[in-house]
């Protein structure tokens, strides 16, 4: 497993993820939609897997349902 590496937009992506999940706290959120929204809002080039991991961790802390999309 690779160590966590801070990048210039790491905090921005995490904060944006928090905001996105807070906006959607009453309805399930599609993982594909969440990743697309984070990319659109932040311009990040982080991998889908990295963003999905961030979303899942934060959603679990906030009690937000995230739906895994079929590939």
C-alpha atoms as an extended CHARMM CRD file, in Angstrom:
* protein
*
        71  EXT
         1         1  UNK       CA              0.0000000000        0.0000000000        0.0000000000  PROA      1               0.0000000000
         2         2  UNK       CA              1.3240000000        3.4080000000       -0.9180000000  PROA      2               0.0000000000
         3         3  UNK       CA              1.7040000000        6.0550000000        1.7660000000  PROA      3               0.0000000000
         4         4  UNK       CA             -0.6950000000        8.9820000000        1.7540000000  PROA      4               0.0000000000
         5         5  UNK       CA              0.7870000000       11.8770000000       -0.1890000000  PROA      5               0.0000000000
         6         6  UNK       CA             -0.4870000000       15.4140000000        0.2670000000  PROA      6               0.0000000000
         7         7  UNK       CA             -0.9070000000       17.3570000000       -2.9500000000  PROA      7               0.0000000000
         8         8  UNK       CA             -1.8520000000       21.0090000000       -3.4390000000  PROA      8               0.0000000000
         9         9  UNK       CA             -5.5270000000       20.1340000000       -3.9170000000  PROA      9               0.0000000000
        10        10  UNK       CA             -5.7930000000       17.3290000000       -1.3150000000  PROA      10              0.0000000000
        11        11  UNK       CA             -7.5390000000       19.5170000000        1.2320000000  PROA      11              0.0000000000
        12        12  UNK       CA             -9.7130000000       20.9960000000       -1.4910000000  PROA      12              0.0000000000
        13        13  UNK       CA            -10.8900000000       17.5630000000       -2.6300000000  PROA      13              0.0000000000
        14        14  UNK       CA            -11.5500000000       16.4060000000        0.9310000000  PROA      14              0.0000000000
        15        15  UNK       CA            -13.4550000000       19.5910000000        1.7940000000  PROA      15              0.0000000000
        16        16  UNK       CA            -15.4390000000       19.3570000000       -1.4240000000  PROA      16              0.0000000000
        17        17  UNK       CA            -16.2670000000       15.7270000000       -0.6410000000  PROA      17              0.0000000000
        18        18  UNK       CA            -17.5530000000       16.7620000000        2.8000000000  PROA      18              0.0000000000
        19        19  UNK       CA            -19.7050000000       19.4570000000        1.2190000000  PROA      19              0.0000000000
        20        20  UNK       CA            -21.0570000000       17.0970000000       -1.4560000000  PROA      20              0.0000000000
        21        21  UNK       CA            -22.0130000000       14.4690000000        1.1100000000  PROA      21              0.0000000000
        22        22  UNK       CA            -23.6330000000       17.0900000000        3.3530000000  PROA      22              0.0000000000
        23        23  UNK       CA            -25.7260000000       18.2680000000        0.3980000000  PROA      23              0.0000000000
        24        24  UNK       CA            -26.8500000000       14.7050000000       -0.3320000000  PROA      24              0.0000000000
        25        25  UNK       CA            -27.3160000000       13.4270000000        3.2170000000  PROA      25              0.0000000000
        26        26  UNK       CA            -30.9850000000       12.5120000000        2.7570000000  PROA      26              0.0000000000
        27        27  UNK       CA            -30.7840000000       10.5690000000       -0.5050000000  PROA      27              0.0000000000
        28        28  UNK       CA            -28.4730000000        7.7610000000       -1.6590000000  PROA      28              0.0000000000
        29        29  UNK       CA            -25.6340000000        8.9640000000       -3.8560000000  PROA      29              0.0000000000
        30        30  UNK       CA            -24.2800000000        7.1020000000       -6.8700000000  PROA      30              0.0000000000
        31        31  UNK       CA            -20.5190000000        6.5260000000       -6.6780000000  PROA      31              0.0000000000
        32        32  UNK       CA            -20.1020000000        7.4070000000      -10.3700000000  PROA      32              0.0000000000
        33        33  UNK       CA            -22.0450000000       10.6200000000       -9.8470000000  PROA      33              0.0000000000
        34        34  UNK       CA            -20.0410000000       11.5200000000       -6.7390000000  PROA      34              0.0000000000
        35        35  UNK       CA            -16.7190000000       10.9740000000       -8.5250000000  PROA      35              0.0000000000
        36        36  UNK       CA            -17.8750000000       13.0190000000      -11.5250000000  PROA      36              0.0000000000
        37        37  UNK       CA            -19.0200000000       15.8640000000       -9.2700000000  PROA      37              0.0000000000
        38        38  UNK       CA            -15.7240000000       15.8930000000       -7.3580000000  PROA      38              0.0000000000
        39        39  UNK       CA            -13.7730000000       16.0100000000      -10.6150000000  PROA      39              0.0000000000
        40        40  UNK       CA            -15.9890000000       18.8060000000      -11.9440000000  PROA      40              0.0000000000
        41        41  UNK       CA            -15.7980000000       20.8790000000       -8.7580000000  PROA      41              0.0000000000
        42        42  UNK       CA            -12.1010000000       20.4360000000       -7.9970000000  PROA      42              0.0000000000
        43        43  UNK       CA            -10.3800000000       19.5950000000      -11.2770000000  PROA      43              0.0000000000
        44        44  UNK       CA             -8.5270000000       16.7670000000       -9.5230000000  PROA      44              0.0000000000
        45        45  UNK       CA             -6.6070000000       14.1460000000      -11.4580000000  PROA      45              0.0000000000
        46        46  UNK       CA             -6.7440000000       11.5930000000       -8.6150000000  PROA      46              0.0000000000
        47        47  UNK       CA             -7.7200000000        8.0900000000       -9.7080000000  PROA      47              0.0000000000
        48        48  UNK       CA            -11.3110000000        6.8510000000       -9.5180000000  PROA      48              0.0000000000
        49        49  UNK       CA            -10.2260000000        4.2970000000       -6.9070000000  PROA      49              0.0000000000
        50        50  UNK       CA             -8.6240000000        6.9880000000       -4.7470000000  PROA      50              0.0000000000
        51        51  UNK       CA            -11.7010000000        9.2070000000       -4.9480000000  PROA      51              0.0000000000
        52        52  UNK       CA            -14.0060000000        6.2650000000       -4.2530000000  PROA      52              0.0000000000
        53        53  UNK       CA            -11.9910000000        5.4150000000       -1.1480000000  PROA      53              0.0000000000
        54        54  UNK       CA            -12.2370000000        8.9910000000        0.0870000000  PROA      54              0.0000000000
        55        55  UNK       CA            -15.9880000000        9.1010000000       -0.5940000000  PROA      55              0.0000000000
        56        56  UNK       CA            -16.6520000000        5.7780000000        1.1560000000  PROA      56              0.0000000000
        57        57  UNK       CA            -14.6700000000        6.7690000000        4.2590000000  PROA      57              0.0000000000
        58        58  UNK       CA            -16.3200000000       10.1570000000        4.5770000000  PROA      58              0.0000000000
        59        59  UNK       CA            -19.7950000000        8.8010000000        3.7920000000  PROA      59              0.0000000000
        60        60  UNK       CA            -19.4060000000        6.2090000000        6.5450000000  PROA      60              0.0000000000
        61        61  UNK       CA            -18.4530000000        8.9090000000        9.0430000000  PROA      61              0.0000000000
        62        62  UNK       CA            -21.3830000000       11.0880000000        8.0100000000  PROA      62              0.0000000000
        63        63  UNK       CA            -23.9460000000        8.2820000000        7.6600000000  PROA      63              0.0000000000
        64        64  UNK       CA            -24.6120000000        8.9200000000        3.9670000000  PROA      64              0.0000000000
        65        65  UNK       CA            -25.6600000000        6.0150000000        1.7440000000  PROA      65              0.0000000000
        66        66  UNK       CA            -23.4930000000        5.5860000000       -1.3530000000  PROA      66              0.0000000000
        67        67  UNK       CA            -24.5940000000        3.2300000000       -4.1030000000  PROA      67              0.0000000000
        68        68  UNK       CA            -21.9440000000        1.2020000000       -5.8960000000  PROA      68              0.0000000000
        69        69  UNK       CA            -22.5400000000        1.3710000000       -9.6350000000  PROA      69              0.0000000000
        70        70  UNK       CA            -22.1270000000       -1.7070000000      -11.8270000000  PROA      70              0.0000000000
        71        71  UNK       CA            -19.0600000000       -1.5670000000      -14.0310000000  PROA      71              0.0000000000
